mmCIF file of C-alpha atoms in Angstrom:
data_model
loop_
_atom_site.group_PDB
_atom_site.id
_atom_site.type_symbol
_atom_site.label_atom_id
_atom_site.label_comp_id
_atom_site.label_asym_id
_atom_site.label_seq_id
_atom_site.Cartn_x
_atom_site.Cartn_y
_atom_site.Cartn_z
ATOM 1 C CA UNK Q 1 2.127 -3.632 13.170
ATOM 2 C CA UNK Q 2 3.302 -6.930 11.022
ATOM 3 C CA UNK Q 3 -0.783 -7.357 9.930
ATOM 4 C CA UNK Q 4 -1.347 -3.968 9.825
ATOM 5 C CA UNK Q 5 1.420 -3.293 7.440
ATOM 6 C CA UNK Q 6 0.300 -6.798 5.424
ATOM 7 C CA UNK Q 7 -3.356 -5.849 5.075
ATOM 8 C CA UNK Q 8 -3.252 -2.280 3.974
ATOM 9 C CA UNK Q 9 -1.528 -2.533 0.503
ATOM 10 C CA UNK Q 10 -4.041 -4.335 -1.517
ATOM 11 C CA UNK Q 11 -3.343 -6.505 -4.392
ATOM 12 C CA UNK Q 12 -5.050 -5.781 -7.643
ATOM 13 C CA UNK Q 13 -7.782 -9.102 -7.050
ATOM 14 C CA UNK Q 14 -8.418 -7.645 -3.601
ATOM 15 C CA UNK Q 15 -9.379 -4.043 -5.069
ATOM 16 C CA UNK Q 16 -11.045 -5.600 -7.881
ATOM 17 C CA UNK Q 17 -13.319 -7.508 -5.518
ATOM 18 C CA UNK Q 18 -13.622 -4.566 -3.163
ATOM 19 C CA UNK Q 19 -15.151 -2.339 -6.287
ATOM 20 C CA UNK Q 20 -17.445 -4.847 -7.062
ATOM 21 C CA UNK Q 21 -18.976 -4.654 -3.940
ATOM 22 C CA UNK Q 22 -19.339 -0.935 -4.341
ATOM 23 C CA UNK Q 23 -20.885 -1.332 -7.559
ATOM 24 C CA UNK Q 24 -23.440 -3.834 -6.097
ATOM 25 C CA UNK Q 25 -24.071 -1.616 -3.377
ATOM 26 C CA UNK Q 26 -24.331 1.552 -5.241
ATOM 27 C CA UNK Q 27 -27.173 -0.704 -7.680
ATOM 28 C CA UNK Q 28 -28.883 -2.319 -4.072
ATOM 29 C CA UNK Q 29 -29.152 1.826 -3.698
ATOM 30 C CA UNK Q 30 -30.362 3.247 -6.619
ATOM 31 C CA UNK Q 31 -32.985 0.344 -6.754
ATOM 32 C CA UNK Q 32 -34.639 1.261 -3.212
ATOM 33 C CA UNK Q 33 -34.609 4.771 -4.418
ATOM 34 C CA UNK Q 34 -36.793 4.035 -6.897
ATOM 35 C CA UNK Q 35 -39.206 1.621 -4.262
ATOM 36 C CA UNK Q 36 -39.689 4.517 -2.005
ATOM 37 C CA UNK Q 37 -43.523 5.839 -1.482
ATOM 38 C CA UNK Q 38 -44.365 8.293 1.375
ATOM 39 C CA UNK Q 39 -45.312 6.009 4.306
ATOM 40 C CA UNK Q 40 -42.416 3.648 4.473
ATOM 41 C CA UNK Q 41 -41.363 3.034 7.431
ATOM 42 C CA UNK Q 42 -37.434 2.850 8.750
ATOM 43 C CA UNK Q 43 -37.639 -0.733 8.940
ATOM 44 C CA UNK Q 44 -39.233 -1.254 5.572
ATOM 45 C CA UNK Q 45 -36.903 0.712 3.442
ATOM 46 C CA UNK Q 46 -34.097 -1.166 5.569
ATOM 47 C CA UNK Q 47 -36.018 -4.963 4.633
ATOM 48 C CA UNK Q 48 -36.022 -3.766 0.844
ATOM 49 C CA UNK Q 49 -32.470 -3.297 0.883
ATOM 50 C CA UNK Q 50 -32.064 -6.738 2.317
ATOM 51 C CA UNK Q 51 -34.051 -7.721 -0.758
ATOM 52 C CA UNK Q 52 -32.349 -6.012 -3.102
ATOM 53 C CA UNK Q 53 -28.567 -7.698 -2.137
ATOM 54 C CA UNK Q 54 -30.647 -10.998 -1.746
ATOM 55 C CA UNK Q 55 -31.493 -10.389 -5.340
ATOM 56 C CA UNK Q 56 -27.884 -9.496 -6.412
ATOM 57 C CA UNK Q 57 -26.893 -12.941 -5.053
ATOM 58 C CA UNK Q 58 -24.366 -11.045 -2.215
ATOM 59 C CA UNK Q 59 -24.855 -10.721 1.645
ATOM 60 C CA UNK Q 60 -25.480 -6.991 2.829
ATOM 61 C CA UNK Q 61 -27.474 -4.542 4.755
ATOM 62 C CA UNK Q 62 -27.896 -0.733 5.598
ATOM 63 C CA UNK Q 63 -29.062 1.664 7.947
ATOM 64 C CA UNK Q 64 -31.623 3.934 7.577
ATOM 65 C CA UNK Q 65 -32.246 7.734 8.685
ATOM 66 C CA UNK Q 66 -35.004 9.619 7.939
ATOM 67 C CA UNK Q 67 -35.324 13.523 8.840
ATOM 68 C CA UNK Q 68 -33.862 15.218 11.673
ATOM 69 C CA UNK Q 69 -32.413 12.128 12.989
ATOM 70 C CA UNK Q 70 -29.936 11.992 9.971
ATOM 71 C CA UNK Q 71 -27.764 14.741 11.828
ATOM 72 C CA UNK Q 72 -27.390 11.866 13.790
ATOM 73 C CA UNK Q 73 -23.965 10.377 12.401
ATOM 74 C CA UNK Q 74 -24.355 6.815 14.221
ATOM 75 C CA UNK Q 75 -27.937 7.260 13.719
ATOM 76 C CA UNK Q 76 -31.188 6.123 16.053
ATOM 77 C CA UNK Q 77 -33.024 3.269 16.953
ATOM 78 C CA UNK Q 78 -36.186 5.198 17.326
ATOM 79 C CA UNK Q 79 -38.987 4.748 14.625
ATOM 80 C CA UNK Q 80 -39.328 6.734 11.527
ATOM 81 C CA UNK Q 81 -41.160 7.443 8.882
ATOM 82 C CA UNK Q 82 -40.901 8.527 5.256
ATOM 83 C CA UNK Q 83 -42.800 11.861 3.616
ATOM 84 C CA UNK Q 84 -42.981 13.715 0.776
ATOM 85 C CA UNK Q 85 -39.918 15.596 1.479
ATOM 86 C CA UNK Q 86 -38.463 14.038 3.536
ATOM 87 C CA UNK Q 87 -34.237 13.713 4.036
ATOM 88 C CA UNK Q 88 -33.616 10.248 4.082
ATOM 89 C CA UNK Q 89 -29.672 8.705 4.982
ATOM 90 C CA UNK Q 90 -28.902 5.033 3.624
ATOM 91 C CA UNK Q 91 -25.555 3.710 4.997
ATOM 92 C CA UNK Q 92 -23.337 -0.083 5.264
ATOM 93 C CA UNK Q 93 -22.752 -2.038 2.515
ATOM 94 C CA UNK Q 94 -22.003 -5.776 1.126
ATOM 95 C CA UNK Q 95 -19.234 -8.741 0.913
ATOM 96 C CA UNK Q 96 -17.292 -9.849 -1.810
ATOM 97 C CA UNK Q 97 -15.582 -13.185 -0.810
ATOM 98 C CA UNK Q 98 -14.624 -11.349 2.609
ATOM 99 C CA UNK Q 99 -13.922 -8.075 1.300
ATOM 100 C CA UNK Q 100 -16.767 -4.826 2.236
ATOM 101 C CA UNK Q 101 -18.006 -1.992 1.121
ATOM 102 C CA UNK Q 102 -18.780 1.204 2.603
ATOM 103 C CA UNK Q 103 -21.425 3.480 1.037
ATOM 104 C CA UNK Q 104 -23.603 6.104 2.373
ATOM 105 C CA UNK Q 105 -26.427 8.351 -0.012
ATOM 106 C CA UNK Q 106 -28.299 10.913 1.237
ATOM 107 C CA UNK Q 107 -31.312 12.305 -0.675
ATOM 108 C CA UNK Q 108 -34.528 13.713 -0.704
ATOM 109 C CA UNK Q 109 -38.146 11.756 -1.539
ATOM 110 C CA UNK Q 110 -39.735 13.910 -4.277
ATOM 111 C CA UNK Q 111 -38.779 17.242 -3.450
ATOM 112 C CA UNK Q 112 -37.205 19.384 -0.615
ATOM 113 C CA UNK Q 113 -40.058 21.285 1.361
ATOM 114 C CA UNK Q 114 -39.739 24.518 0.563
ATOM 115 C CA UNK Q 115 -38.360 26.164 3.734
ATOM 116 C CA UNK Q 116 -35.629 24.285 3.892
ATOM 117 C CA UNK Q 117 -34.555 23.386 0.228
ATOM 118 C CA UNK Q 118 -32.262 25.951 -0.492
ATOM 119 C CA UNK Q 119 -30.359 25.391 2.606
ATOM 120 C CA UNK Q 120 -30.014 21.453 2.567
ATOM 121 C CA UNK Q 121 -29.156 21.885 -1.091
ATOM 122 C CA UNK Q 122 -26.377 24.430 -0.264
ATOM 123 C CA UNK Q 123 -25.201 21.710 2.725
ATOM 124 C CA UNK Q 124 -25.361 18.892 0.359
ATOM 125 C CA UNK Q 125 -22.789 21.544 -2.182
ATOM 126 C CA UNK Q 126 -20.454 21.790 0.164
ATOM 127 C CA UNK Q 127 -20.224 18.407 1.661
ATOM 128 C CA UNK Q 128 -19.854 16.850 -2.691
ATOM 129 C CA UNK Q 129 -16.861 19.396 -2.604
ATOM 130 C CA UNK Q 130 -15.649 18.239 0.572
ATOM 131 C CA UNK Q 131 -15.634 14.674 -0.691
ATOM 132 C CA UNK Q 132 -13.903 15.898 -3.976
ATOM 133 C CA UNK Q 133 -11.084 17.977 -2.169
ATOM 134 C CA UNK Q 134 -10.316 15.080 -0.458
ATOM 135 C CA UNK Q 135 -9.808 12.596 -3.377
ATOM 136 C CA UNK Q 136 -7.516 15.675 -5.085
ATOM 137 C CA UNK Q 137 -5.235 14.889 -2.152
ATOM 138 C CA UNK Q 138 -4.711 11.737 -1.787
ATOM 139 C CA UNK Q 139 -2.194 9.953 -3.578
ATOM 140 C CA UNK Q 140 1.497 8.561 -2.769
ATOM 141 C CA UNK Q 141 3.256 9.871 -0.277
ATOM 142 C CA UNK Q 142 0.589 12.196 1.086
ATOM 143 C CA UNK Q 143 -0.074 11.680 5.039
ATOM 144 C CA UNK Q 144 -3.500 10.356 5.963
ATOM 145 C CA UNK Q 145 -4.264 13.362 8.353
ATOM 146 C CA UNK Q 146 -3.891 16.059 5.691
ATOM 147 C CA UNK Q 147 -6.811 14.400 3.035
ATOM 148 C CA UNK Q 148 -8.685 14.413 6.329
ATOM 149 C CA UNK Q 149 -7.666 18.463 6.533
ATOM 150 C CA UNK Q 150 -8.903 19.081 2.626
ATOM 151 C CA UNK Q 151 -11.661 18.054 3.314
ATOM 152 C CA UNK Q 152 -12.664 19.807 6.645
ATOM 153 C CA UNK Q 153 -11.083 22.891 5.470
ATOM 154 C CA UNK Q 154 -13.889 23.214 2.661
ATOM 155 C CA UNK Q 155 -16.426 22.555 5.377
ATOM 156 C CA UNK Q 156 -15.016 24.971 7.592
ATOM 157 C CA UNK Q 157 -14.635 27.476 4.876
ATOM 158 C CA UNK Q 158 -17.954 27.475 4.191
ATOM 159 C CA UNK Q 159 -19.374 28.214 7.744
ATOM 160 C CA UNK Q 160 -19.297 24.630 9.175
ATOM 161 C CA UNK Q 161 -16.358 25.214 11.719
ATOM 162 C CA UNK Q 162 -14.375 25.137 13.684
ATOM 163 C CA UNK Q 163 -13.201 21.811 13.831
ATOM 164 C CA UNK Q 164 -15.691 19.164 14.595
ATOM 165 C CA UNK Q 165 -18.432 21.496 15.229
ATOM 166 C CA UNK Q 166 -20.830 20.060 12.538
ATOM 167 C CA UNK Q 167 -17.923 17.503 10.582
ATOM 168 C CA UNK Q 168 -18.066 15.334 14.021
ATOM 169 C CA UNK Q 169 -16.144 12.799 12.880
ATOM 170 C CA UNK Q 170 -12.448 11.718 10.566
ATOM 171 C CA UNK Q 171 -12.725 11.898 6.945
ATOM 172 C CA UNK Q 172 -12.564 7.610 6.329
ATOM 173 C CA UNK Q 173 -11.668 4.466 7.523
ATOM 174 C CA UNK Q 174 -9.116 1.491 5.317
ATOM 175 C CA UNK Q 175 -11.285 -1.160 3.922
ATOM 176 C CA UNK Q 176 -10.618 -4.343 3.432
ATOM 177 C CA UNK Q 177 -11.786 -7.900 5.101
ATOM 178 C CA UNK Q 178 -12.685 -5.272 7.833
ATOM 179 C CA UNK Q 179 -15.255 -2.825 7.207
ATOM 180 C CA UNK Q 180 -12.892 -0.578 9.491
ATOM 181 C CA UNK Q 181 -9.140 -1.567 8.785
ATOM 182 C CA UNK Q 182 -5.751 0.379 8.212
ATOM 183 C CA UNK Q 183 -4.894 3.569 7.270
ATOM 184 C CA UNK Q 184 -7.676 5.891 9.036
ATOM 185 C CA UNK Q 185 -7.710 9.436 7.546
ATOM 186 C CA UNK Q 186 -8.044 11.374 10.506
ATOM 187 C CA UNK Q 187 -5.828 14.500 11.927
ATOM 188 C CA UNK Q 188 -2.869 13.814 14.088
ATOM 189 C CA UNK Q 189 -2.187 10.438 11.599
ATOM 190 C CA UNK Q 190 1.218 11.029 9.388
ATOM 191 C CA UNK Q 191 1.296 7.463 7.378
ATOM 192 C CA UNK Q 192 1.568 7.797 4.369
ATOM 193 C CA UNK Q 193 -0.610 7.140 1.479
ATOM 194 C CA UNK Q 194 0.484 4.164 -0.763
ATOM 195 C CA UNK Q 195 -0.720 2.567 -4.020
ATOM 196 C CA UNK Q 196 -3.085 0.053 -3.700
ATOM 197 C CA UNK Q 197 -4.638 1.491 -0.459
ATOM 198 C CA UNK Q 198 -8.314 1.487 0.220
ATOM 199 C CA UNK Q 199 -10.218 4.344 2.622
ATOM 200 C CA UNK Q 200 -13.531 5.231 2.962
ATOM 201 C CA UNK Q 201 -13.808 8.891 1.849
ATOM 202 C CA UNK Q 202 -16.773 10.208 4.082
ATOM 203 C CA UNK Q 203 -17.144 13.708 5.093
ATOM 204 C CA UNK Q 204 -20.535 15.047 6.312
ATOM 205 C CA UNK Q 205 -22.576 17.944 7.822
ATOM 206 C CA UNK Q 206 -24.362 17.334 10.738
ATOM 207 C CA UNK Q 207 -27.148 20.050 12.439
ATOM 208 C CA UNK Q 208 -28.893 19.022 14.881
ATOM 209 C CA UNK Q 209 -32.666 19.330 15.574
ATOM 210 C CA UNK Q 210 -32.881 19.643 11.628
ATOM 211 C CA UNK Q 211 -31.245 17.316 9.027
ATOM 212 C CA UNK Q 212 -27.540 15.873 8.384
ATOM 213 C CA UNK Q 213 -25.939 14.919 5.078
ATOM 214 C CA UNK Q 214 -23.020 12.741 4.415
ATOM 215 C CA UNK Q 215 -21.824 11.226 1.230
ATOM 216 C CA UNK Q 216 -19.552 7.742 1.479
ATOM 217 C CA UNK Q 217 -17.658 6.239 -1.792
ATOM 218 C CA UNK Q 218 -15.197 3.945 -1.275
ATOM 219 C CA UNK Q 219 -11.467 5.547 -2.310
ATOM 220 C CA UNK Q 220 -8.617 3.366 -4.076
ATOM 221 C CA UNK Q 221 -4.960 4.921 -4.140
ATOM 222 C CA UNK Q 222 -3.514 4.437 -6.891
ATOM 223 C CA UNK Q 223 -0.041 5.034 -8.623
ATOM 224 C CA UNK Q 224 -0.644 8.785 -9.985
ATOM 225 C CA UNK Q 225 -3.498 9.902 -7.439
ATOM 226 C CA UNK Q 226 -6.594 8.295 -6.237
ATOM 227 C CA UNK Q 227 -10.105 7.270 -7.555
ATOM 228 C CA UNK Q 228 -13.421 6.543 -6.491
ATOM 229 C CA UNK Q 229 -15.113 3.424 -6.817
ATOM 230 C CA UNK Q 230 -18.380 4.445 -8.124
ATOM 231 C CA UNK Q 231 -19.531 7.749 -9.375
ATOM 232 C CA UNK Q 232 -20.162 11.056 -6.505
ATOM 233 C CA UNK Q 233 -23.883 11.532 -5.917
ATOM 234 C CA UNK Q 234 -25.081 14.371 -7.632
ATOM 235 C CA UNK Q 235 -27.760 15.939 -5.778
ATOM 236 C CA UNK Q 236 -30.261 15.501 -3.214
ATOM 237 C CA UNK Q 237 -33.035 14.900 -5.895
ATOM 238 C CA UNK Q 238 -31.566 13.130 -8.189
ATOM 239 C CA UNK Q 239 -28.883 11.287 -5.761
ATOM 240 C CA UNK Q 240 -28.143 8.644 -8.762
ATOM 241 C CA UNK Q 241 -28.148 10.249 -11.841
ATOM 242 C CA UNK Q 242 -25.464 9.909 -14.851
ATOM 243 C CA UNK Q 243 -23.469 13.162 -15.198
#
């Protein structure tokens, strides 16, 4: 309880190194979007991202799901490839001077086949407002367990439900020296939110035998509210674009 309680509430240096390793993370991203030809392998696309933090001077490294094994939350060692089309999942992040990221994308190479674009584009709608409900309710004094409730209620709302059925897993993690730390936002947990606290804000859709989507920023409590560290994603085709 005595570290818990120490580590959760953030000073501002902590939080300032904390959304610089979302930035870098969010840029090691964006820059292996742009890399990505059909015929990449799993393994590839996860050695550019090594690359790409090697280039930004930080250590890091991500995951990498491709198709129907990104309904997968925890993912799969089993090879994969990269098409036209094809769903792809990037997830992890990078250190600061000890302190993480967390930061998943999940987008599309090229274009959506067409059988199935409407329907991961209406998936990836729901899950954005998920992730957006959920940073409307946190701030001070809110209990962990109900951001975790905004945010599965739009999920459920929208024919994802009940539950866990296809959102199989809490809403975030804290952040800190730990890529998993204090407070988790998950149901049944009634701490409450205080400034300077750092979650993971993570919801996700998950079908299996077909595709999953999950979008990860990194979620700072502040005195008023909350706030992302880097922008929400903004579609499955254009995952990085400026608003």
């Amino acid at each position: 309880p005595v570290t818990a309680g120490c580590r959760m509430i953030k000073s501002a240096h902590e939080i300032a190194l904390m959304r610089l390793a979302s930035q870098v993370t969010l840029t090691a991203y964006e820059a292996v979007y742009h890399a990505l030809r059909a015929g990449m392998t799993q393994q590839q696309v996860e050695d550019l991202i090594a690359a790409a933090y090697g280039r930004l001077g930080l250590p890091g490294e991500a995951s990498v799901q491709v198709g129907e094994y990104t309904a997968l939350p925890h993912g799969s060692s089993t090879p994969q490839t990269i098409h036209e089309g094809s769903i792809v999942m990037i997830d992890d992040g990078c250190t600061v001077e000890g302190y993480q990221s967390n930061i998943t994308r999940t987008f599309v190479l090229g274009k959506a086949l067409e059988n199935v674009r409407d329907k991961m584009n209406k998936v990836f709608d729901i899950v954005r407002r998920a992730q957006a409900a959920a940073l409307a309710a946190a701030r001070p004094g809110a209990e962990c367990g109900t951001i975790d409730a905004a945010a599965r209620k739009v999920i459920t709302d929208a024919g994802y439900g009940p539950d866990y059925e296809y959102f199989t897993h809490r809403l975030g993690h804290g952040m800190g020296m730990d890529m998993h730390e204090w407070p988790y936002l998950v149901r049944g947990n009634s701490t409450k939110l205080q400034p300077h606290m750092t979650t993971s804000n993570e919801p996700g859709i998950y079908i299996r035998g077909e595709f999953g989507i999950r979008l990860e920023d990194d979620m700072h409590i502040t005195e008023n509210g909350a706030e992302l560290f880097t922008p929400q994603s903004l579609s499955l085709e254009d995952p990085f674009g400026k608003a």
